[in-house]
Short mmCIF file of C-alpha atoms in Angstrom, two decimals:
data_model
loop_
_atom_site.label_atom_id
_atom_site.label_comp_id
_atom_site.label_asym_id
_atom_site.label_seq_id
_atom_site.Cartn_x
_atom_site.Cartn_y
_atom_site.Cartn_z
CA UNK A 737 0.01 0.05 -0.06
CA UNK A 738 2.81 2.35 0.89
CA UNK A 739 4.43 2.18 -2.56
CA UNK A 740 1.19 2.73 -4.30
CA UNK A 741 0.72 5.98 -2.34
CA UNK A 742 4.25 7.03 -3.40
CA UNK A 743 3.57 6.23 -7.03
CA UNK A 744 0.32 8.18 -6.93
CA UNK A 745 2.07 11.12 -5.56
CA UNK A 746 4.74 11.01 -8.21
CA UNK A 747 2.18 10.79 -11.04
CA UNK A 748 0.31 13.78 -9.43
CA UNK A 749 3.62 15.74 -9.52
CA UNK A 750 4.34 14.86 -13.09
CA UNK A 751 0.88 15.96 -14.12
CA UNK A 752 1.66 19.36 -12.53
CA UNK A 753 5.06 19.47 -14.29
CA UNK A 754 3.68 18.92 -17.74
CA UNK A 755 0.95 21.47 -17.14
CA UNK A 756 3.45 24.21 -16.38
CA UNK A 757 3.93 27.02 -18.85
CA UNK A 758 6.82 26.26 -21.28
CA UNK A 759 8.40 29.40 -19.96
CA UNK A 760 8.48 27.90 -16.48
CA UNK A 761 11.44 30.04 -15.26
CA UNK A 762 9.55 33.20 -14.64
CA UNK A 763 9.81 35.47 -11.67
CA UNK A 764 7.05 37.40 -9.88
CA UNK A 765 8.53 40.87 -10.11
CA UNK A 766 7.49 44.38 -10.90
CA UNK A 767 9.39 47.63 -11.30
CA UNK A 768 8.98 51.33 -10.74
CA UNK A 769 11.10 54.45 -11.43
CA UNK A 770 10.57 57.47 -9.25
CA UNK A 771 11.73 61.13 -9.75
CA UNK A 772 11.17 64.17 -7.62
CA UNK A 773 10.66 67.74 -8.54
CA UNK A 774 9.87 70.14 -5.77
CA UNK A 775 6.72 68.86 -4.01
CA UNK A 776 5.93 66.47 -6.90
CA UNK A 777 6.90 62.82 -6.98
CA UNK A 778 6.43 61.07 -10.37
CA UNK A 779 6.66 57.36 -11.09
CA UNK A 780 6.46 54.79 -13.91
CA UNK A 781 5.38 51.32 -12.98
CA UNK A 782 5.78 48.27 -15.17
CA UNK A 783 4.81 44.60 -14.74
CA UNK A 784 4.35 41.49 -16.97
CA UNK A 785 0.81 41.34 -18.22
CA UNK A 786 0.59 37.63 -17.09
CA UNK A 787 1.02 38.82 -13.49
CA UNK A 788 -2.06 41.05 -13.78
CA UNK A 789 -4.25 38.01 -14.71
CA UNK A 790 -3.58 36.88 -11.15
CA UNK A 791 -5.61 39.84 -9.97
CA UNK A 792 -8.64 38.99 -12.18
CA UNK A 793 -10.70 37.03 -9.56
CA UNK A 794 -10.53 39.96 -7.26
CA UNK A 795 -11.64 42.47 -9.76
CA UNK A 796 -14.41 40.80 -11.67
CA UNK A 797 -16.15 44.04 -12.38
CA UNK A 798 -13.15 45.24 -14.42
CA UNK A 799 -13.18 44.33 -18.13
CA UNK A 800 -9.58 44.80 -19.17
CA UNK A 801 -6.08 44.19 -17.66
CA UNK A 802 -5.41 47.87 -17.78
CA UNK A 803 -8.48 48.60 -15.73
CA UNK A 804 -7.55 45.82 -13.28
CA UNK A 805 -4.05 47.25 -12.75
CA UNK A 806 -5.38 50.79 -12.35
CA UNK A 807 -7.89 49.62 -9.65
CA UNK A 808 -5.16 47.60 -7.95
CA UNK A 809 -2.54 50.37 -7.82
CA UNK A 810 -5.15 52.68 -6.50
CA UNK A 811 -5.59 50.44 -3.51
CA UNK A 812 -2.05 49.32 -2.76
CA UNK A 813 0.10 52.30 -3.89
CA UNK A 814 0.33 55.66 -2.17
CA UNK A 815 2.50 58.56 -0.93
CA UNK A 816 2.28 60.34 2.38
CA UNK A 817 4.13 63.30 3.80
CA UNK A 818 3.99 64.16 7.57
CA UNK A 819 1.27 61.46 7.85
CA UNK A 820 -0.96 63.19 5.26
CA UNK A 821 -1.85 61.60 1.87
CA UNK A 822 -0.34 63.37 -1.17
CA UNK A 823 -2.86 63.99 -3.97
CA UNK A 824 -2.57 61.77 -7.05
CA UNK A 825 -2.89 64.39 -9.80
CA UNK A 826 -2.05 62.20 -12.74
CA UNK A 827 -2.48 58.52 -13.43
CA UNK A 828 -2.88 56.33 -16.44
CA UNK A 829 -2.24 52.70 -17.39
CA UNK A 830 -1.25 51.69 -20.91
CA UNK A 831 -0.18 48.47 -22.65
CA UNK A 832 -3.44 46.62 -23.24
CA UNK A 833 -2.63 43.54 -25.48
CA UNK A 834 1.04 43.92 -24.88
CA UNK A 835 3.46 41.66 -22.92
CA UNK A 836 4.06 44.46 -20.34
CA UNK A 837 1.69 46.89 -18.80
CA UNK A 838 2.86 50.30 -17.75
CA UNK A 839 1.37 52.84 -15.26
CA UNK A 840 2.38 56.49 -15.04
CA UNK A 841 1.42 58.90 -12.37
CA UNK A 842 2.32 62.03 -10.28
CA UNK A 843 1.64 62.71 -6.64
CA UNK A 844 1.38 66.33 -5.39
CA UNK A 845 2.55 66.83 -1.82
CA UNK A 846 2.26 69.94 0.46
CA UNK A 847 5.87 70.68 1.13
CA UNK A 848 9.12 70.57 -0.89
CA UNK A 849 10.46 67.00 -0.84
CA UNK A 850 13.96 68.41 -0.30
CA UNK A 851 12.79 69.89 3.00
CA UNK A 852 10.40 67.08 4.07
CA UNK A 853 10.84 63.53 2.67
CA UNK A 854 7.90 61.46 1.66
CA UNK A 855 6.98 57.85 2.42
CA UNK A 856 6.11 55.68 -0.58
CA UNK A 857 3.93 52.54 -0.13
CA UNK A 858 4.08 49.95 -2.98
CA UNK A 859 2.41 46.69 -2.14
CA UNK A 860 1.33 45.68 -5.57
CA UNK A 861 0.77 41.80 -6.06
CA UNK A 862 1.93 40.95 -2.46
CA UNK A 863 -1.54 39.74 -1.65
CA UNK A 864 -1.70 37.21 -4.52
CA UNK A 865 1.95 36.25 -4.71
CA UNK A 866 3.74 35.90 -1.37
CA UNK A 867 7.11 35.69 -3.13
CA UNK A 868 6.60 38.75 -5.30
CA UNK A 869 9.47 41.36 -5.30
CA UNK A 870 9.11 44.99 -6.43
CA UNK A 871 12.21 47.00 -7.23
CA UNK A 872 11.79 50.71 -6.97
CA UNK A 873 14.46 52.85 -8.58
CA UNK A 874 14.87 56.54 -7.47
CA UNK A 875 16.56 58.80 -10.01
CA UNK A 876 17.97 62.17 -9.28
CA UNK A 877 20.85 64.55 -10.27
CA UNK A 878 23.28 62.57 -8.12
CA UNK A 879 22.52 59.33 -9.81
CA UNK A 880 20.13 56.58 -8.78
CA UNK A 881 19.40 54.08 -6.05
CA UNK A 882 17.33 50.92 -5.87
CA UNK A 883 15.08 49.64 -3.14
CA UNK A 884 13.92 46.01 -2.97
CA UNK A 885 10.34 45.69 -1.59
CA UNK A 886 8.70 42.45 -0.64
CA UNK A 887 5.88 41.26 1.61
CA UNK A 888 6.42 42.65 5.06
CA UNK A 889 8.48 45.46 3.72
CA UNK A 890 6.41 47.56 1.22
CA UNK A 891 7.56 51.07 1.97
CA UNK A 892 10.60 53.20 1.37
CA UNK A 893 11.57 56.89 1.95
CA UNK A 894 11.81 59.11 -1.05
CA UNK A 895 14.03 62.15 -0.81
CA UNK A 896 16.37 64.22 -2.95
CA UNK A 897 19.28 62.30 -1.50
CA UNK A 898 18.22 58.58 -1.43
CA UNK A 899 20.06 56.06 0.75
CA UNK A 900 21.81 52.93 -0.67
CA UNK A 901 19.79 49.72 -0.56
CA UNK A 902 20.67 47.06 1.96
CA UNK A 903 22.46 44.11 0.07
CA UNK A 904 20.00 41.78 1.81
CA UNK A 905 17.42 42.89 -0.68
CA UNK A 906 19.48 41.64 -3.70
CA UNK A 907 20.35 38.37 -1.88
CA UNK A 908 16.53 37.80 -1.50
CA UNK A 909 16.09 38.47 -5.23
CA UNK A 910 18.75 35.77 -5.96
CA UNK A 911 17.07 33.32 -3.39
CA UNK A 912 13.57 33.84 -4.90
CA UNK A 913 15.08 33.53 -8.42
CA UNK A 914 16.07 29.94 -7.80
CA UNK A 915 13.09 28.87 -5.61
CA UNK A 916 10.52 30.29 -8.04
CA UNK A 917 12.32 28.81 -11.06
CA UNK A 918 10.88 25.34 -11.49
CA UNK A 919 13.56 24.46 -14.05
CA UNK A 920 16.40 25.28 -11.77
CA UNK A 921 14.91 23.18 -9.03
CA UNK A 922 14.46 20.32 -11.43
CA UNK A 923 17.99 20.54 -12.58
CA UNK A 924 19.21 20.44 -8.94
CA UNK A 925 17.05 17.33 -8.37
CA UNK A 926 18.48 15.62 -11.45
CA UNK A 927 22.02 16.54 -10.16
CA UNK A 928 21.23 14.99 -6.77
CA UNK A 929 20.10 11.81 -8.50
CA UNK A 930 23.21 11.65 -10.60
CA UNK A 931 25.66 12.16 -7.71
CA UNK A 932 26.38 8.97 -5.93
CA UNK A 933 27.14 10.63 -2.68
CA UNK A 934 26.57 13.96 -0.89
CA UNK A 935 30.29 14.76 -1.34
CA UNK A 936 29.95 14.41 -5.18
CA UNK A 937 26.73 16.37 -5.02
CA UNK A 938 28.46 19.24 -3.15
CA UNK A 939 31.48 19.24 -5.60
CA UNK A 940 28.97 19.27 -8.50
CA UNK A 941 27.19 22.33 -6.99
CA UNK A 942 30.58 23.98 -6.57
CA UNK A 943 31.29 23.41 -10.32
CA UNK A 944 27.80 24.63 -11.15
CA UNK A 945 28.51 27.73 -9.00
CA UNK A 946 31.76 28.46 -10.77
CA UNK A 947 30.02 28.19 -14.16
CA UNK A 948 27.08 30.46 -13.42
CA UNK A 949 29.18 32.95 -11.61
CA UNK A 950 31.19 33.55 -14.66
CA UNK A 951 28.24 34.11 -17.07
CA UNK A 952 26.25 35.96 -14.41
CA UNK A 953 29.11 38.44 -14.08
CA UNK A 954 29.69 38.64 -17.76
CA UNK A 955 25.98 39.23 -18.67
CA UNK A 956 25.42 41.62 -15.72
CA UNK A 957 28.40 43.77 -16.86
CA UNK A 958 27.07 43.63 -20.45
CA UNK A 959 30.25 41.97 -21.67
CA UNK A 960 28.03 39.39 -23.42
CA UNK A 961 24.43 39.44 -24.52
CA UNK A 962 23.11 35.88 -24.81
CA UNK A 963 19.97 35.12 -26.73
CA UNK A 964 17.17 34.79 -24.06
CA UNK A 965 15.24 32.21 -26.19
CA UNK A 966 18.35 30.01 -26.40
CA UNK A 967 19.06 30.37 -22.67
CA UNK A 968 15.65 29.28 -21.58
CA UNK A 969 15.86 26.37 -24.08
CA UNK A 970 19.21 25.29 -23.01
CA UNK A 971 18.25 25.40 -19.33
CA UNK A 972 15.45 23.01 -20.10
CA UNK A 973 18.03 20.75 -21.92
CA UNK A 974 20.38 20.66 -18.97
CA UNK A 975 17.64 18.97 -17.04
CA UNK A 976 17.36 16.21 -19.58
CA UNK A 977 21.18 15.82 -19.83
CA UNK A 978 21.61 15.66 -16.01
CA UNK A 979 18.77 13.11 -15.80
CA UNK A 980 20.32 11.14 -18.46
CA UNK A 981 23.60 11.09 -16.61
CA UNK A 982 21.77 9.82 -13.60
CA UNK A 983 19.75 7.18 -15.53
CA UNK A 984 22.66 5.69 -17.48
CA UNK A 985 24.35 3.76 -14.57
CA UNK A 986 21.01 2.43 -13.33
CA UNK A 987 20.10 0.82 -16.76
CA UNK A 988 22.54 -1.78 -18.05
CA UNK A 989 20.88 -2.15 -21.36
CA UNK A 990 17.84 -1.21 -23.27
CA UNK A 991 15.94 -3.87 -25.24
CA UNK A 992 15.03 -2.53 -28.73
CA UNK A 993 13.64 -4.82 -31.51
CA UNK A 994 14.85 -8.06 -29.83
CA UNK A 995 18.37 -6.55 -29.40
CA UNK A 996 20.00 -5.56 -26.10
CA UNK A 997 21.60 -2.17 -26.57
CA UNK A 998 24.01 -0.72 -24.02
CA UNK A 999 22.08 2.01 -22.16
CA UNK A 1000 24.67 4.91 -22.04
CA UNK A 1001 25.15 5.34 -25.87
CA UNK A 1002 21.50 4.75 -26.48
CA UNK A 1003 20.53 7.55 -24.07
CA UNK A 1004 23.01 10.09 -25.30
CA UNK A 1005 22.87 9.43 -29.05
CA UNK A 1006 19.03 9.58 -28.63
CA UNK A 1007 19.49 12.90 -26.77
CA UNK A 1008 21.72 14.30 -29.58
CA UNK A 1009 19.22 13.24 -32.22
CA UNK A 1010 16.39 15.00 -30.32
CA UNK A 1011 18.52 18.22 -30.02
CA UNK A 1012 19.29 18.26 -33.65
CA UNK A 1013 15.72 17.57 -34.78
CA UNK A 1014 14.24 20.23 -32.51
CA UNK A 1015 16.64 22.93 -33.87
CA UNK A 1016 16.09 22.26 -37.52
CA UNK A 1017 12.96 24.27 -38.12
CA UNK A 1018 13.51 27.70 -36.41
CA UNK A 1019 16.56 28.54 -38.46
CA UNK A 1020 15.74 32.30 -38.06
CA UNK A 1021 16.68 32.28 -34.33
CA UNK A 1022 20.15 33.69 -34.11
CA UNK A 1023 22.72 31.04 -33.05
CA UNK A 1024 20.21 28.11 -32.65
CA UNK A 1025 21.99 25.78 -35.06
CA UNK A 1026 25.36 26.54 -33.65
CA UNK A 1027 24.23 26.01 -30.15
CA UNK A 1028 22.33 22.90 -31.02
CA UNK A 1029 25.45 21.51 -32.81
CA UNK A 1030 27.60 22.15 -29.77
CA UNK A 1031 25.12 20.43 -27.44
CA UNK A 1032 24.70 17.55 -29.85
CA UNK A 1033 28.49 17.01 -29.86
CA UNK A 1034 28.38 17.00 -26.05
CA UNK A 1035 25.74 14.33 -26.16
CA UNK A 1036 27.60 12.24 -28.69
CA UNK A 1037 30.86 12.54 -26.63
CA UNK A 1038 29.09 11.63 -23.37
CA UNK A 1039 27.83 8.40 -24.98
CA UNK A 1040 31.41 7.07 -25.07
CA UNK A 1041 32.18 7.82 -21.41
CA UNK A 1042 32.05 4.78 -19.04
CA UNK A 1043 29.75 5.32 -16.13
CA UNK A 1044 32.72 5.66 -13.72
CA UNK A 1045 34.31 8.27 -15.87
CA UNK A 1046 31.01 10.16 -16.09
CA UNK A 1047 30.63 10.16 -12.33
CA UNK A 1048 34.23 11.60 -11.85
CA UNK A 1049 33.39 14.23 -14.46
CA UNK A 1050 30.09 15.15 -12.88
CA UNK A 1051 31.38 18.39 -11.34
CA UNK A 1052 32.81 19.42 -14.75
CA UNK A 1053 29.46 18.64 -16.46
CA UNK A 1054 27.76 20.74 -13.71
CA UNK A 1055 30.18 23.64 -14.42
CA UNK A 1056 29.38 23.60 -18.18
CA UNK A 1057 25.60 23.49 -17.43
CA UNK A 1058 26.18 26.34 -14.96
CA UNK A 1059 27.19 28.59 -17.84
CA UNK A 1060 23.63 28.49 -19.20
CA UNK A 1061 21.94 28.83 -15.85
CA UNK A 1062 24.19 31.87 -14.98
CA UNK A 1063 22.88 33.75 -18.00
CA UNK A 1064 19.37 32.95 -16.79
CA UNK A 1065 20.17 34.08 -13.33
CA UNK A 1066 21.56 37.31 -14.75
CA UNK A 1067 18.09 38.21 -16.11
CA UNK A 1068 16.94 39.06 -12.52
CA UNK A 1069 19.74 41.74 -12.32
CA UNK A 1070 19.50 42.97 -15.90
CA UNK A 1071 15.81 43.86 -15.25
CA UNK A 1072 17.13 46.31 -12.64
CA UNK A 1073 19.19 48.26 -15.25
CA UNK A 1074 21.89 49.02 -12.71
CA UNK A 1075 24.86 51.19 -13.65
CA UNK A 1076 27.89 49.04 -14.40
CA UNK A 1077 30.20 50.74 -11.89
CA UNK A 1078 27.73 49.90 -9.10
CA UNK A 1079 27.26 46.23 -9.97
CA UNK A 1080 29.73 44.61 -7.59
CA UNK A 1081 27.75 44.65 -4.35
CA UNK A 1082 24.39 43.75 -5.97
CA UNK A 1083 25.95 40.93 -7.98
CA UNK A 1084 27.73 39.58 -5.05
CA UNK A 1085 24.54 39.72 -2.72
CA UNK A 1086 22.44 38.28 -5.53
CA UNK A 1087 24.86 35.37 -6.03
CA UNK A 1088 24.94 34.62 -2.21
CA UNK A 1089 21.08 34.37 -2.39
CA UNK A 1090 21.35 32.05 -5.35
CA UNK A 1091 23.86 29.80 -3.55
CA UNK A 1092 21.79 29.70 -0.40
CA UNK A 1093 18.73 28.55 -2.32
CA UNK A 1094 20.76 25.96 -4.28
CA UNK A 1095 22.34 24.45 -1.17
CA UNK A 1096 18.82 24.21 0.58
CA UNK A 1097 17.50 22.59 -2.61
CA UNK A 1098 20.31 20.07 -2.90
CA UNK A 1099 20.40 19.08 0.76
CA UNK A 1100 16.66 18.81 0.72
CA UNK A 1101 16.77 16.58 -2.35
CA UNK A 1102 19.36 14.31 -0.65
CA UNK A 1103 17.38 14.25 2.51
CA UNK A 1104 14.27 13.21 0.63
CA UNK A 1105 15.97 10.48 -1.21
CA UNK A 1106 17.53 9.08 1.93
CA UNK A 1107 14.10 9.10 3.56
CA UNK A 1108 12.57 7.30 0.66
CA UNK A 1109 15.31 4.73 0.58
CA UNK A 1110 14.65 3.91 4.18
CA UNK A 1111 10.83 3.80 3.86
CA UNK A 1112 10.57 1.87 0.57
CA UNK A 1113 11.63 -1.56 -0.40
CA UNK A 1114 14.66 -1.49 -2.73
CA UNK A 1115 12.78 -2.69 -5.75
CA UNK A 1116 10.07 -0.02 -5.20
CA UNK A 1117 12.60 2.78 -4.55
CA UNK A 1118 14.59 2.13 -7.71
CA UNK A 1119 11.36 1.86 -9.82
CA UNK A 1120 10.27 5.31 -8.46
CA UNK A 1121 13.71 6.75 -9.09
CA UNK A 1122 13.67 5.52 -12.75
CA UNK A 1123 10.15 6.94 -13.15
CA UNK A 1124 11.30 10.34 -11.89
CA UNK A 1125 14.37 10.31 -14.10
CA UNK A 1126 12.32 9.36 -17.20
CA UNK A 1127 9.99 12.20 -16.47
CA UNK A 1128 12.78 14.67 -15.98
CA UNK A 1129 14.34 13.70 -19.34
CA UNK A 1130 10.95 14.04 -20.99
CA UNK A 1131 10.24 17.51 -19.37
CA UNK A 1132 13.75 18.77 -20.19
CA UNK A 1133 13.40 17.81 -23.81
CA UNK A 1134 9.82 19.09 -23.96
CA UNK A 1135 10.93 22.51 -22.58
CA UNK A 1136 13.92 22.69 -24.94
CA UNK A 1137 11.76 21.90 -27.94
CA UNK A 1138 8.94 24.25 -27.10
CA UNK A 1139 11.15 27.16 -25.90
CA UNK A 1140 13.37 27.05 -28.88
CA UNK A 1141 10.26 27.69 -31.12
CA UNK A 1142 9.08 30.58 -28.93
#
């Protein structure tokens, strides 16, 4: 009975995975830019239109997404000075039928902001998305500063001389970036299944860290500008590759047409064929064929590794895969549009948040696997493990194929 319950839970999980949007690695974030002019505070607010759809059940009387966002901001955003509400003298929302909605407005306060600072409250989406993050950027003659708002901290002080943001805010963005990215979590799960021990798993995460730190820094400093479509597709593919690495030692051979075929070449030659086939049609996407060729070469080369060699090289594989994930992580910082000369502290804090989330996910995966190994009979445990690995390969290939057509 116990193993039937486990299999039912796994099937339920897999159903949820396949129902996810192909662009599973999305973040619940919104942005605003604030400027001050005497007693006036003006702002521009932007958010992904898909986030606004989350608000629809609470605003059933509103017919359009722009109306929903306008009503929501009226309720959750405001400016006060000396405890008094500043008047909203301008406010409009645009972007209907576009990927991003934009709101613009101006608040008129009683006194000059240089003499009396004002308090800004921005609690948009915190009620429908507990992990939502809002980045408010204050621009003035001296430069700009960023404030990271989240549930429980939805206000900041707006003055003519803004204070620097606490690095903890950027660390939380990095943490949420991993935790809210289903594809990153699945990759770490595949990595845990591929590693024969916690030591190898930690070494692999170290390699993964070195890889994504490199591309995160290069992308964040605008040294390279990777194609976002390719990055999302490749991140999906790393899940399939890591799961294939975990599956190969567990399957001695594959029976096909009455023949017993060694599992490792079968898995990786098959992966290479799928990569090549998925990339043939969308030739117009810059770099797709070159990237697909490189990934296919990796898959072909991996087919000739012995399982022992592949296990020893797992940290190196993780470092290579980390290059793609680092470009994905960098998106969370690029969205902030920070000045290059002020990137060191935010990038460092952001990366610390990413690492904390990764370690928690990896240790959690190992703990879950150890618990399952103790609770289940060996035959049931390995059957469940193979089912999960098969699903991870399928999900990774599916995301790669769908995203590369995006």
